[in-house]
PDB file of C-alpha atoms in Angstrom:
ATOM      1  CA  MET O  27     188.318  20.561-215.184  1.00 52.00           C
ATOM      2  CA  PRO O  28     190.677  19.501-212.373  1.00 53.00           C
ATOM      3  CA  VAL O  29     189.186  16.857-210.069  1.00 50.00           C
ATOM      4  CA  ASP O  30     189.694  19.047-207.027  1.00 54.00           C
ATOM      5  CA  ARG O  31     187.301  21.639-208.541  1.00 56.00           C
ATOM      6  CA  ALA O  32     184.676  19.425-210.205  1.00 56.00           C
ATOM      7  CA  ILE O  33     181.316  19.387-208.437  1.00 55.00           C
ATOM      8  CA  VAL O  34     180.229  15.783-207.927  1.00 55.00           C
ATOM      9  CA  SER O  35     177.163  16.250-205.738  1.00 56.00           C
ATOM     10  CA  PRO O  36     174.390  18.812-206.016  1.00 53.00           C
ATOM     11  CA  TYR O  37     173.841  18.383-202.267  1.00 55.00           C
ATOM     12  CA  ASP O  38     177.393  19.188-201.153  1.00 60.00           C
ATOM     13  CA  THR O  39     179.443  21.386-203.495  1.00 62.00           C
ATOM     14  CA  SER O  40     182.671  20.734-201.553  1.00 62.00           C
ATOM     15  CA  ALA O  41     182.430  16.923-201.893  1.00 63.00           C
ATOM     16  CA  ARG O  42     184.913  15.252-204.270  1.00 58.00           C
ATOM     17  CA  TYR O  43     185.441  11.758-205.622  1.00 60.00           C
ATOM     18  CA  ALA O  44     188.092   9.699-203.869  1.00 60.00           C
ATOM     19  CA  ARG O  45     189.399   6.239-204.718  1.00 59.00           C
ATOM     20  CA  HIS O  46     190.672   3.739-202.163  1.00 59.00           C
ATOM     21  CA  GLY O  47     191.605   0.533-203.944  1.00 58.00           C
ATOM     22  CA  HIS O  48     188.674  -0.444-206.124  1.00 58.00           C
ATOM     23  CA  ILE O  49     186.124   1.604-204.160  1.00 57.00           C
ATOM     24  CA  ILE O  50     185.200   5.036-205.517  1.00 54.00           C
ATOM     25  CA  SER O  51     183.013   7.246-203.381  1.00 57.00           C
ATOM     26  CA  TRP O  52     182.484  10.911-202.809  1.00 53.00           C
ATOM     27  CA  LYS O  53     183.435  12.656-199.649  1.00 65.00           C
ATOM     28  CA  ARG O  54     184.741  16.005-198.482  1.00 69.00           C
ATOM     29  CA  PHE O  55     187.780  15.198-196.380  1.00 76.00           C
ATOM     30  CA  ALA O  56     190.103  12.372-195.399  1.00 79.00           C
ATOM     31  CA  ALA O  57     191.384  11.828-191.871  1.00 84.00           C
ATOM     32  CA  HIS O  58     194.873  10.367-191.398  1.00 90.00           C
ATOM     33  CA  LEU O  59     195.524   8.887-187.951  1.00 92.00           C
ATOM     34  CA  THR O  60     198.912   7.824-186.602  1.00 94.00           C
ATOM     35  CA  GLU O  61     199.021   5.638-183.515  1.00 93.00           C
ATOM     36  CA  THR O  62     201.445   3.615-181.457  1.00 91.00           C
ATOM     37  CA  CYS O  63     201.306  -0.157-181.766  1.00 87.00           C
ATOM     38  CA  ALA O  64     203.331  -1.522-178.862  1.00 82.00           C
ATOM     39  CA  ALA O  65     202.378  -5.060-177.865  1.00 85.00           C
ATOM     40  CA  ASP O  66     202.868  -4.311-174.173  1.00 89.00           C
ATOM     41  CA  GLY O  67     200.731  -1.182-173.864  1.00 86.00           C
ATOM     42  CA  PRO O  68     197.695   0.685-175.148  1.00 89.00           C
ATOM     43  CA  ASN O  69     197.582   2.154-178.649  1.00 91.00           C
ATOM     44  CA  VAL O  70     197.776   5.946-178.439  1.00 93.00           C
ATOM     45  CA  ILE O  71     196.955   8.351-181.265  1.00 94.00           C
ATOM     46  CA  THR O  72     200.053  10.500-181.848  1.00 95.00           C
ATOM     47  CA  ASP O  73     198.997  12.531-184.908  1.00 96.00           C
ATOM     48  CA  VAL O  74     195.826  13.499-186.754  1.00 95.00           C
ATOM     49  CA  ALA O  75     195.816  15.149-190.174  1.00 93.00           C
ATOM     50  CA  THR O  76     192.800  16.178-192.240  1.00 88.00           C
ATOM     51  CA  THR O  77     193.114  16.737-195.985  1.00 86.00           C
ATOM     52  CA  ALA O  78     190.844  17.288-198.952  1.00 80.00           C
ATOM     53  CA  ALA O  79     189.538  14.011-200.342  1.00 74.00           C
ATOM     54  CA  THR O  80     191.551  14.603-203.521  1.00 75.00           C
ATOM     55  CA  THR O  81     194.905  14.652-201.675  1.00 82.00           C
ATOM     56  CA  HIS O  82     196.782  11.402-202.221  1.00 84.00           C
ATOM     57  CA  ASP O  83     197.769   9.627-199.011  1.00 86.00           C
ATOM     58  CA  SER O  84     201.478   9.588-199.951  1.00 87.00           C
ATOM     59  CA  GLN O  85     201.521  13.401-199.922  1.00 91.00           C
ATOM     60  CA  VAL O  86     200.584  13.404-196.219  1.00 93.00           C
ATOM     61  CA  LEU O  87     203.536  11.353-194.908  1.00 94.00           C
ATOM     62  CA  PRO O  88     206.185  14.150-194.841  1.00 94.00           C
ATOM     63  CA  GLY O  89     203.893  16.389-192.784  1.00 95.00           C
ATOM     64  CA  ILE O  90     203.161  13.556-190.352  1.00 96.00           C
ATOM     65  CA  HIS O  91     206.885  13.036-189.772  1.00 96.00           C
ATOM     66  CA  THR O  92     207.472  16.770-189.322  1.00 97.00           C
ATOM     67  CA  ARG O  93     204.771  17.018-186.651  1.00 97.00           C
ATOM     68  CA  LEU O  94     205.919  13.838-184.869  1.00 97.00           C
ATOM     69  CA  ALA O  95     209.525  15.133-184.837  1.00 97.00           C
ATOM     70  CA  ARG O  96     208.406  18.462-183.379  1.00 97.00           C
ATOM     71  CA  ARG O  97     206.689  16.593-180.533  1.00 96.00           C
ATOM     72  CA  GLY O  98     209.526  14.092-180.004  1.00 96.00           C
ATOM     73  CA  LEU O  99     207.270  11.186-181.011  1.00 95.00           C
ATOM     74  CA  LEU O 100     209.011   9.797-184.108  1.00 95.00           C
ATOM     75  CA  PRO O 101     209.077   6.006-184.209  1.00 94.00           C
ATOM     76  CA  ALA O 102     212.137   4.050-185.338  1.00 94.00           C
ATOM     77  CA  GLU O 103     209.862   2.177-187.765  1.00 94.00           C
ATOM     78  CA  HIS O 104     206.643   3.569-189.214  1.00 94.00           C
ATOM     79  CA  LEU O 105     204.251   0.908-190.537  1.00 93.00           C
ATOM     80  CA  VAL O 106     201.966   2.251-193.271  1.00 93.00           C
ATOM     81  CA  ASP O 107     199.595   0.897-195.891  1.00 88.00           C
ATOM     82  CA  ALA O 108     200.197   1.084-199.631  1.00 86.00           C
ATOM     83  CA  GLY O 109     198.554   4.486-200.032  1.00 85.00           C
ATOM     84  CA  TYR O 110     201.279   6.202-198.000  1.00 89.00           C
ATOM     85  CA  THR O 111     204.345   4.730-199.660  1.00 88.00           C
ATOM     86  CA  SER O 112     206.351   6.360-202.391  1.00 87.00           C
ATOM     87  CA  LEU O 113     210.076   5.843-202.856  1.00 88.00           C
ATOM     88  CA  PRO O 114     210.945   9.570-202.577  1.00 91.00           C
ATOM     89  CA  HIS O 115     209.044   9.884-199.278  1.00 88.00           C
ATOM     90  CA  LEU O 116     210.553   6.660-197.886  1.00 90.00           C
ATOM     91  CA  LYS O 117     214.030   7.991-198.683  1.00 93.00           C
ATOM     92  CA  GLN O 118     213.196  11.394-197.195  1.00 94.00           C
ATOM     93  CA  ALA O 119     211.989   9.806-193.933  1.00 95.00           C
ATOM     94  CA  ALA O 120     215.220   7.795-193.640  1.00 96.00           C
ATOM     95  CA  ARG O 121     217.457  10.741-194.530  1.00 96.00           C
ATOM     96  CA  GLU O 122     215.794  13.530-192.530  1.00 96.00           C
ATOM     97  CA  TYR O 123     214.323  11.666-189.566  1.00 96.00           C
ATOM     98  CA  GLN O 124     216.104   8.272-189.429  1.00 96.00           C
ATOM     99  CA  VAL O 125     212.668   6.611-189.651  1.00 96.00           C
ATOM    100  CA  THR O 126     212.292   3.343-191.532  1.00 95.00           C
ATOM    101  CA  VAL O 127     208.954   3.409-193.335  1.00 94.00           C
ATOM    102  CA  SER O 128     207.647  -0.103-193.960  1.00 92.00           C
ATOM    103  CA  GLY O 129     204.793  -0.725-196.333  1.00 90.00           C
ATOM    104  CA  PRO O 130     204.070  -2.132-199.771  1.00 87.00           C
ATOM    105  CA  LEU O 131     205.225  -0.056-202.728  1.00 79.00           C
ATOM    106  CA  ILE O 132     202.811   0.029-205.635  1.00 72.00           C
ATOM    107  CA  GLY O 133     204.011  -0.006-209.222  1.00 63.00           C
ATOM    108  CA  LYS O 134     207.324  -0.943-210.768  1.00 50.00           C
ATOM    109  CA  SER O 135     209.409  -1.748-207.731  1.00 47.00           C
ATOM    110  CA  MET O 136     211.518  -4.591-206.439  1.00 46.00           C
ATOM    111  CA  CYS O 137     208.950  -5.324-203.733  1.00 46.00           C
ATOM    112  CA  GLY O 138     206.828  -7.740-205.731  1.00 45.00           C
ATOM    113  CA  ARG O 139     209.789  -9.510-207.333  1.00 46.00           C
ATOM    114  CA  ALA O 140     212.273  -9.839-204.508  1.00 46.00           C
ATOM    115  CA  GLY O 141     210.685 -12.816-202.751  1.00 47.00           C
ATOM    116  CA  GLY O 142     211.457 -11.407-199.310  1.00 46.00           C
ATOM    117  CA  GLY O 143     208.397  -9.217-198.919  1.00 44.00           C
ATOM    118  CA  ILE O 144     208.285  -5.786-197.352  1.00 43.00           C
ATOM    119  CA  GLN O 145     211.054  -6.318-194.844  1.00 42.00           C
ATOM    120  CA  ALA O 146     213.645  -7.400-197.404  1.00 40.00           C
ATOM    121  CA  ALA O 147     212.804  -5.324-200.449  1.00 40.00           C
ATOM    122  CA  CYS O 148     210.811  -2.187-199.743  1.00 45.00           C
ATOM    123  CA  ARG O 149     213.191  -0.145-197.684  1.00 45.00           C
ATOM    124  CA  PRO O 150     214.974   2.689-199.471  1.00 45.00           C
ATOM    125  CA  ASP O 151     218.445   2.210-197.968  1.00 43.00           C
ATOM    126  CA  ASP O 152     220.626   1.380-200.963  1.00 41.00           C
ATOM    127  CA  GLY O 153     219.063   3.854-203.377  1.00 42.00           C
ATOM    128  CA  GLU O 154     219.089   1.553-206.401  1.00 38.00           C
ATOM    129  CA  THR O 155     216.791  -1.371-205.646  1.00 37.00           C
ATOM    130  CA  GLY O 156     215.256  -0.235-202.373  1.00 37.00           C
ATOM    131  CA  ARG O 157     216.802  -3.153-200.522  1.00 36.00           C
ATOM    132  CA  SER O 158     218.206  -2.771-197.058  1.00 36.00           C
ATOM    133  CA  GLY O 159     221.441  -4.662-196.752  1.00 34.00           C
TER     134      GLY O 159
END
């Protein structure tokens, strides 16, 4: 049975298992908040998305960028955690919105081997290694 249809709690039939790192818990929904992070001003929430707990964080990023673009609130650089990064979505953000998404890529990528960290290796600019020139 698909995980998005399996009942995991007799008390809440819409609850589903979700994994964040090594923690597995059951919950119904996930909230995704986007906020500004300017050093010289207050942090302001610019987008809120709610998804089923079974929706992977990386699937939410394109919708966030679409909504931010519609409101004229796209940042030049979008800092995200590892759950939101996937090479196709990083490339899409750069191509469609001219947004540099910075965050650790999980899996077989140049990020862990490049020695320069996120800034040097995890940007999708050159298409082959993910390095920005």
